[in-house]
mmCIF file of C-alpha atoms in Angstrom:
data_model
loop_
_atom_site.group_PDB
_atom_site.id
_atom_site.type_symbol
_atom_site.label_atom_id
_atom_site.label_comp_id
_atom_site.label_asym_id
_atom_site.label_seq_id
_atom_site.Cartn_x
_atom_site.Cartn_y
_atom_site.Cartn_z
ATOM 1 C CA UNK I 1248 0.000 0.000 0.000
ATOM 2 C CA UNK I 1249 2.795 2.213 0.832
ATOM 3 C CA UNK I 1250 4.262 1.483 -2.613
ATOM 4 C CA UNK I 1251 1.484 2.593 -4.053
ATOM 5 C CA UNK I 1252 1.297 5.991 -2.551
ATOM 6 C CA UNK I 1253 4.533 6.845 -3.202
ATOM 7 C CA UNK I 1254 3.387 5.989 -6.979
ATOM 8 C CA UNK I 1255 0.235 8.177 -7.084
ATOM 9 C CA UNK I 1256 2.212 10.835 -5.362
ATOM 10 C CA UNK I 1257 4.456 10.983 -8.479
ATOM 11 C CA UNK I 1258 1.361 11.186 -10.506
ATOM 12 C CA UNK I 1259 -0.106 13.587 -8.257
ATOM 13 C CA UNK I 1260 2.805 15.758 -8.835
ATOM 14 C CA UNK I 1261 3.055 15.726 -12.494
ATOM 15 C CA UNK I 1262 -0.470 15.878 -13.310
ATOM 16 C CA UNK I 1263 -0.637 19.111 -10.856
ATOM 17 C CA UNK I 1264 2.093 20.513 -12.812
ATOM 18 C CA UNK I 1265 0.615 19.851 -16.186
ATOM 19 C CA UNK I 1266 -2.675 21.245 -14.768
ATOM 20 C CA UNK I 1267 -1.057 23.964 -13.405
ATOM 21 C CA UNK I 1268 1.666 25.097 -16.498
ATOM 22 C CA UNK I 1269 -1.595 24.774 -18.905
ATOM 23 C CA UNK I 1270 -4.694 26.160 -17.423
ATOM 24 C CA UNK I 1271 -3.912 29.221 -18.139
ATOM 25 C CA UNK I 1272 -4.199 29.018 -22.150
ATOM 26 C CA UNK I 1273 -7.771 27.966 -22.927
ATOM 27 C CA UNK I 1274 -8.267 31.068 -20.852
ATOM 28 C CA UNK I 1275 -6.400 33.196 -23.480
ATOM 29 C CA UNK I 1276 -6.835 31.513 -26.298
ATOM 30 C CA UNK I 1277 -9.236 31.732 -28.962
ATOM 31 C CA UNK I 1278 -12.744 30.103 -27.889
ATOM 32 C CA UNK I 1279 -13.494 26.436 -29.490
ATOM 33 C CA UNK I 1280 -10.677 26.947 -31.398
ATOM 34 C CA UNK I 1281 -7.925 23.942 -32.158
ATOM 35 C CA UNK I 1282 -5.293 25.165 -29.420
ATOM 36 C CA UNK I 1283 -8.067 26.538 -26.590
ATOM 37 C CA UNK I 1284 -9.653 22.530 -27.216
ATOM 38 C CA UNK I 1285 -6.136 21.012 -27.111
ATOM 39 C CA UNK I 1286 -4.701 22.766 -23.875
ATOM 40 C CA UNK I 1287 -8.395 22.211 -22.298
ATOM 41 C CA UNK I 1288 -8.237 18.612 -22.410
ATOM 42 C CA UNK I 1289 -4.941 18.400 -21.656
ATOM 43 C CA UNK I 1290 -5.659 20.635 -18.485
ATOM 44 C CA UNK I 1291 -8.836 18.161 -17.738
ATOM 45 C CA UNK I 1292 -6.308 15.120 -17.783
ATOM 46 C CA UNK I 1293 -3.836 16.399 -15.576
ATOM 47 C CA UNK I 1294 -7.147 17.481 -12.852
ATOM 48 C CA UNK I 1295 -8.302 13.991 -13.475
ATOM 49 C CA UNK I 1296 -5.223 12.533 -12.492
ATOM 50 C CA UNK I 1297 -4.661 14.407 -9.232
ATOM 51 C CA UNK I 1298 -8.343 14.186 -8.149
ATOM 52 C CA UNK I 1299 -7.989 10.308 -8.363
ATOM 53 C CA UNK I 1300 -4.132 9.693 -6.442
ATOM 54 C CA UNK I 1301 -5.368 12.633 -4.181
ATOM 55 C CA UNK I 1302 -8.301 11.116 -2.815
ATOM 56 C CA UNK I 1303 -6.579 7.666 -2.314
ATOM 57 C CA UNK I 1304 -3.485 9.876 -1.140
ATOM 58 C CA UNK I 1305 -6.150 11.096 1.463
ATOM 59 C CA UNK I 1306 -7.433 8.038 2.327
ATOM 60 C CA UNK I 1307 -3.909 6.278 2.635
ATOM 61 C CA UNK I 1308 -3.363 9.041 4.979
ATOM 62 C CA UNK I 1309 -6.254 9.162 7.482
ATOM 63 C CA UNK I 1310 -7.140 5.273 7.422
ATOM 64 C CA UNK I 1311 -3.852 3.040 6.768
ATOM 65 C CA UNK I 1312 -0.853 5.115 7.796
ATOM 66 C CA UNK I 1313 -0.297 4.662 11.842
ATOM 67 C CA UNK I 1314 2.621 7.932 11.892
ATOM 68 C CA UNK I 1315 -0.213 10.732 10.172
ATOM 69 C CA UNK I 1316 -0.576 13.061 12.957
ATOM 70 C CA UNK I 1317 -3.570 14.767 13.705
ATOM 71 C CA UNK I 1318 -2.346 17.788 11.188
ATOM 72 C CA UNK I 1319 -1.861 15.225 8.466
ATOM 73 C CA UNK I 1320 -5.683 14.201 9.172
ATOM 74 C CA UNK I 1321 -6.886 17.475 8.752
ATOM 75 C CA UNK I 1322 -4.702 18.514 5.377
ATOM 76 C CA UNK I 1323 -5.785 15.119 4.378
ATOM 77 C CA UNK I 1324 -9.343 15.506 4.657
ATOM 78 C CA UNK I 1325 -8.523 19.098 2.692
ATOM 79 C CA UNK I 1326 -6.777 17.327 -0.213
ATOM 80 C CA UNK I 1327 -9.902 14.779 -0.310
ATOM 81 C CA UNK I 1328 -12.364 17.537 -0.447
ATOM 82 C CA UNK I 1329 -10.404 19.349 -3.161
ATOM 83 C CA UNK I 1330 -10.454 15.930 -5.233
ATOM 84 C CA UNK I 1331 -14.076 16.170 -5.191
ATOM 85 C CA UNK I 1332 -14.536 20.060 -5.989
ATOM 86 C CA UNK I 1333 -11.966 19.786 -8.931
ATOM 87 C CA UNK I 1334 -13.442 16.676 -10.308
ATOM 88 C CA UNK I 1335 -17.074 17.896 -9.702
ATOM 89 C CA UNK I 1336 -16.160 21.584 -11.306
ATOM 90 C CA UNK I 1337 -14.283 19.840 -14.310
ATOM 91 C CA UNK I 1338 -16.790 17.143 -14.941
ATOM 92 C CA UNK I 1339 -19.493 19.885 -15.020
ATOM 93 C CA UNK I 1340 -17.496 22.132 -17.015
ATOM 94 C CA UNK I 1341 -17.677 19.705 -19.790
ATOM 95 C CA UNK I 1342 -21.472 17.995 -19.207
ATOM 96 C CA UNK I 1343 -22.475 21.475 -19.828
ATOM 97 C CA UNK I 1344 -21.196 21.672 -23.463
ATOM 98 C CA UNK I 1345 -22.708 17.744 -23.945
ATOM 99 C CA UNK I 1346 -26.164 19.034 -23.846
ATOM 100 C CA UNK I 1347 -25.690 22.809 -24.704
ATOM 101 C CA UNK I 1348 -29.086 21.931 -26.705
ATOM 102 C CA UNK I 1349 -31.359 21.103 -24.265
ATOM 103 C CA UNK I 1350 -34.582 23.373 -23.997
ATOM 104 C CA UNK I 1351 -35.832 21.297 -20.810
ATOM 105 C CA UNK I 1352 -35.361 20.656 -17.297
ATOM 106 C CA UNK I 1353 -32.145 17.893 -16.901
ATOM 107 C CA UNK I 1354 -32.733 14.475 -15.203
ATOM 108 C CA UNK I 1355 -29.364 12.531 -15.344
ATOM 109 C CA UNK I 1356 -28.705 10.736 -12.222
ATOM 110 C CA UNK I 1357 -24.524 11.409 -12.481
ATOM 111 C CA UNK I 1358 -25.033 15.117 -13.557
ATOM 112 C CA UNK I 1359 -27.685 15.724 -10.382
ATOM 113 C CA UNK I 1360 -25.518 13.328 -8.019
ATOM 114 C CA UNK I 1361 -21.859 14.941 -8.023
ATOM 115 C CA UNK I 1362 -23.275 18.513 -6.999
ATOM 116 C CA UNK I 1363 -24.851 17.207 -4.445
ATOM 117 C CA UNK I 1364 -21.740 15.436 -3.340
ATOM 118 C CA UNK I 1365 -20.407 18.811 -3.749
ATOM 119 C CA UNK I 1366 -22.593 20.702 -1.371
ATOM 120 C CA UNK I 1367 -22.633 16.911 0.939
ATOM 121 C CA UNK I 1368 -19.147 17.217 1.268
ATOM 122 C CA UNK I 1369 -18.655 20.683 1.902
ATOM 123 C CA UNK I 1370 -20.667 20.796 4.140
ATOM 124 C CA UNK I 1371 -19.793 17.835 6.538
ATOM 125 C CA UNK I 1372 -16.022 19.324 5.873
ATOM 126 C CA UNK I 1373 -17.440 22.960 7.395
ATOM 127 C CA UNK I 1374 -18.869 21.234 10.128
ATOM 128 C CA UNK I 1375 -15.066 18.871 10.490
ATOM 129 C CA UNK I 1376 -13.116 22.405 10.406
ATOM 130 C CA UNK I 1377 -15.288 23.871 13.264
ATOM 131 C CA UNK I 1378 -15.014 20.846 15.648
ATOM 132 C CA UNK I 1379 -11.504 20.625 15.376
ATOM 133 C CA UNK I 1380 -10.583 24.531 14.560
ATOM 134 C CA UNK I 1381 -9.110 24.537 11.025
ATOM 135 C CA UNK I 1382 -10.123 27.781 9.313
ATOM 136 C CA UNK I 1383 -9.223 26.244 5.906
ATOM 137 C CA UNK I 1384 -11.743 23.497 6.572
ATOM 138 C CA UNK I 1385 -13.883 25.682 8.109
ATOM 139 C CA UNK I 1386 -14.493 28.309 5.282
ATOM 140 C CA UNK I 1387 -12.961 27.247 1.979
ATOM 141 C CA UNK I 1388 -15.826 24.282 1.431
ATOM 142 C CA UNK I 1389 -18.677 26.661 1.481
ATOM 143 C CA UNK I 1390 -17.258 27.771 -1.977
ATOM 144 C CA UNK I 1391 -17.996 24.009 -3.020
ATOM 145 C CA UNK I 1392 -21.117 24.464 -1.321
ATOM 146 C CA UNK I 1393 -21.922 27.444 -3.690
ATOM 147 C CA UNK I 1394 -20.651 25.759 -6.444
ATOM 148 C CA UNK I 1395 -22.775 22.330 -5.887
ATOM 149 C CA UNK I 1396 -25.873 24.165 -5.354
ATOM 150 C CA UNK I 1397 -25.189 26.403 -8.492
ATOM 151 C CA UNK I 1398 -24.983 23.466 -10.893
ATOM 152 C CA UNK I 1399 -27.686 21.709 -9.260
ATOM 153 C CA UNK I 1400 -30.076 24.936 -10.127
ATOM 154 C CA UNK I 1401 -28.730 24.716 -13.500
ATOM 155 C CA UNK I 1402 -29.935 20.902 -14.168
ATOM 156 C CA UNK I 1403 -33.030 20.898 -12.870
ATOM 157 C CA UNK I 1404 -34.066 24.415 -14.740
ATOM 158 C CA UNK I 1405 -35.060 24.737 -18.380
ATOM 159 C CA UNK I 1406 -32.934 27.273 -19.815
ATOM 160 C CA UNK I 1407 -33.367 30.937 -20.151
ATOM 161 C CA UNK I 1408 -30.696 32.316 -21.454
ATOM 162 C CA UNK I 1409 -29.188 32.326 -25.132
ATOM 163 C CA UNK I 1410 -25.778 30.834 -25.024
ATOM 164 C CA UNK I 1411 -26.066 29.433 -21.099
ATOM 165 C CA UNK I 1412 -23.726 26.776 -21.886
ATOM 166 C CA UNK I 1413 -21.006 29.083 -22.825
ATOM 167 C CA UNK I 1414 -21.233 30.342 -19.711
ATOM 168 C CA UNK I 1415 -21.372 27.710 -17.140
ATOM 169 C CA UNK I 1416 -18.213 25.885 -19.201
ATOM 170 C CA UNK I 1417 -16.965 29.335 -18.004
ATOM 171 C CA UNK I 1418 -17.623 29.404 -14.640
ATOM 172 C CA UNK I 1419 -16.864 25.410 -14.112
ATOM 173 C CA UNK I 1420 -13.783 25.254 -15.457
ATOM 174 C CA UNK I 1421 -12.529 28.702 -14.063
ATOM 175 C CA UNK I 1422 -13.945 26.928 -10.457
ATOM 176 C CA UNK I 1423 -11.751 24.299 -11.828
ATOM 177 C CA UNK I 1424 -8.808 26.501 -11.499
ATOM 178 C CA UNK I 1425 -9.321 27.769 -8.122
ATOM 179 C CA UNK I 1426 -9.072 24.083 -6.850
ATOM 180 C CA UNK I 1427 -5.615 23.901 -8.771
ATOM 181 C CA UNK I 1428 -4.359 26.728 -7.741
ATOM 182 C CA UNK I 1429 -5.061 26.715 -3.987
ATOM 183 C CA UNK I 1430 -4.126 22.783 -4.042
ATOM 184 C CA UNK I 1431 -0.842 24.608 -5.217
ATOM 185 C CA UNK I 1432 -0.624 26.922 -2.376
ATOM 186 C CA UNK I 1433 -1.682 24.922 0.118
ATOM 187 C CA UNK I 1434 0.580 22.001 -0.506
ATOM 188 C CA UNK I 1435 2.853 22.666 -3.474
ATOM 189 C CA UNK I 1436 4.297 26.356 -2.569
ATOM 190 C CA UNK I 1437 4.927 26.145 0.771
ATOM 191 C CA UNK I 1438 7.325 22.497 0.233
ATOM 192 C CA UNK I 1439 9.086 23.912 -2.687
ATOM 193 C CA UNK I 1440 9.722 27.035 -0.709
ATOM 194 C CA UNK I 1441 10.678 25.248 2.230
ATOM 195 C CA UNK I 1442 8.074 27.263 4.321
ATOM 196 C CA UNK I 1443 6.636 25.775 7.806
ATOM 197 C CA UNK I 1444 3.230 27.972 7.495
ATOM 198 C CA UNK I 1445 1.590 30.043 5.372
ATOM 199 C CA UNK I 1446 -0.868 32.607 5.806
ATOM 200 C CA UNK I 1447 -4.965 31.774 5.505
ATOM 201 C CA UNK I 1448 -4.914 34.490 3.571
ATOM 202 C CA UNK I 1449 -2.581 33.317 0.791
ATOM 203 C CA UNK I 1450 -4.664 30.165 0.925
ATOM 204 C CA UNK I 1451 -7.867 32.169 0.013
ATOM 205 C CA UNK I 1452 -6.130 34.060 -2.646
ATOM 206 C CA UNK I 1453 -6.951 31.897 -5.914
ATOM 207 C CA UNK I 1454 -10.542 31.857 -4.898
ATOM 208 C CA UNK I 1455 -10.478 36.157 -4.063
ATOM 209 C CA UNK I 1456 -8.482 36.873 -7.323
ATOM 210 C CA UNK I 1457 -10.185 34.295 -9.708
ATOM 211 C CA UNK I 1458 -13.681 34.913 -8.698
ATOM 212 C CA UNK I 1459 -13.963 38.235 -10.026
ATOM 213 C CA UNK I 1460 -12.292 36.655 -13.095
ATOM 214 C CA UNK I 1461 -15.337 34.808 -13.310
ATOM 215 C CA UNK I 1462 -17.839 37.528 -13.186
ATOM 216 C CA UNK I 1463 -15.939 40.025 -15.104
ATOM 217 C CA UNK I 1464 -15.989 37.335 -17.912
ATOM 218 C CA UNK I 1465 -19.362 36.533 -17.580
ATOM 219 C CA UNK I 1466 -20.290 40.244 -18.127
ATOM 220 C CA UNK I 1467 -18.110 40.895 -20.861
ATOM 221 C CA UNK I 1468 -19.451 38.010 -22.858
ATOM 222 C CA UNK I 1469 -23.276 38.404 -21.789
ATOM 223 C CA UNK I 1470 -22.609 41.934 -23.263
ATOM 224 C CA UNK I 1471 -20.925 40.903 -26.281
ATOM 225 C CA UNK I 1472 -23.299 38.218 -27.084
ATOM 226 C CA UNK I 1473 -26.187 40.841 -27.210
ATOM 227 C CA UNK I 1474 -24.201 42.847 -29.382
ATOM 228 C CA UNK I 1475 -24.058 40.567 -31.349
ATOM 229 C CA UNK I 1476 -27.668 39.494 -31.063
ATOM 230 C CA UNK I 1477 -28.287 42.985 -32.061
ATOM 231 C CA UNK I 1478 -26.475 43.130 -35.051
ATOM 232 C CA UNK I 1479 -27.483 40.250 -36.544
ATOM 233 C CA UNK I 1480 -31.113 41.934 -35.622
ATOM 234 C CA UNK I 1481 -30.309 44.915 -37.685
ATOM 235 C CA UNK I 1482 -28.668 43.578 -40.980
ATOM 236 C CA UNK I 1483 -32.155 41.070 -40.971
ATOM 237 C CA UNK I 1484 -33.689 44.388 -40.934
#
């Protein structure tokens, strides 16, 4: 079993890396086209790979490994929970462009079930955090909670806006790239910089900074879409 960790951890490691040298460029690039398709798969297999040795990582760590101290539980916990909100923000990210189509209200059991792990998780991690006072367990899962109850409100809605696939792929795989970047600063930076702690607030960064990255997106595009809804209006005319 031990073998095996020390495997995935390698994984873990180079998948982060991938994830986190290449999520950047479907950000930048030109929308649907060959390079913003390329680097977004290639950013979905690296988050794939460190959501699946992270949670056993977690696992290893809490359940089979007699020298985790009671630290290690709670970061462990932490790197489980982050498994679940990259996966869940990644998987919706591109179930959203799968049935960009629909006109009606959305019934698939996997689509409904991994938000409400989301918001399941998150919250029982909240609840964790409190009992044994760790403000990153504490706060950071209500942003999975918000996220899990978000998609959830998206599936079981008909649509009502032109284009609302566009902009949930947005928002879930910018979510996406929270969870890789404050994976990064919670366990990556801090190891590579040889630092014992690091401040909440630096924890709570990629989530402050890339949030309004979200919205400001969202805007821009809601507003250029209805130009363009506009124009097309006009030259009709």
């Amino acid at each position: 079993m031990e073998f095996l960790f020390n495997i995935l951890k390698i994984v873990h490691i180079f998948g982060g890396f991938l994830a986190l040298f290449v999520f950047w460029i479907p950000i930048v690039t030109k929308k649907g086209g060959r390079v913003h398709r390329i680097s977004g798969w290639l950013y979905v297999g690296g988050m794939v790979t460190v959501a699946i040795s992270a949670f056993y990582m977690g696992i290893y760590r809490i359940f089979l490994d007699p020298s985790t101290s009671s630290e290690d539980v709670s970061f462990s916990w932490f790197l489980i929970f982050i498994a679940i909100l990259s996966s869940a923000a990644a998987y919706y990210g591109i179930r959203v462009l799968r049935f960009k189509k629909r006109k009606t209200r959305h019934r698939h059991a996997l689509d409904l079930g991994y938000p409400l792990l989301l918001v399941f998780s998150g919250i029982c991690m909240s609840v964790y955090g409190f009992l044994s006072d760790f403000p990153l367990l504490l706060w950071f899962p209500i942003v999975g909670i918000l996220l899990g109850i978000s998609q959830l409100f998206y599936w079981i809605q008909a649509p009502k806006k032109k284009m609302h696939w566009w902009f949930e792929h947005l928002a879930g795989m910018l979510a996406c790239c929270i969870s890789t970047i404050t994976a990064f600063t919670v366990f990556g930076a801090p190891r590579l910089l040889g630092l014992e702690s690091v401040s909440i607030i630096i924890w709570f960064l990629p989530t402050i900074l890339i949030t309004p990255l979200i919205i400001g997106l969202s805007i821009y595009y809601s507003k250029k879409f209805s130009g363009s809804n506009k124009t097309n209006v006009t030259h009709k005319k």
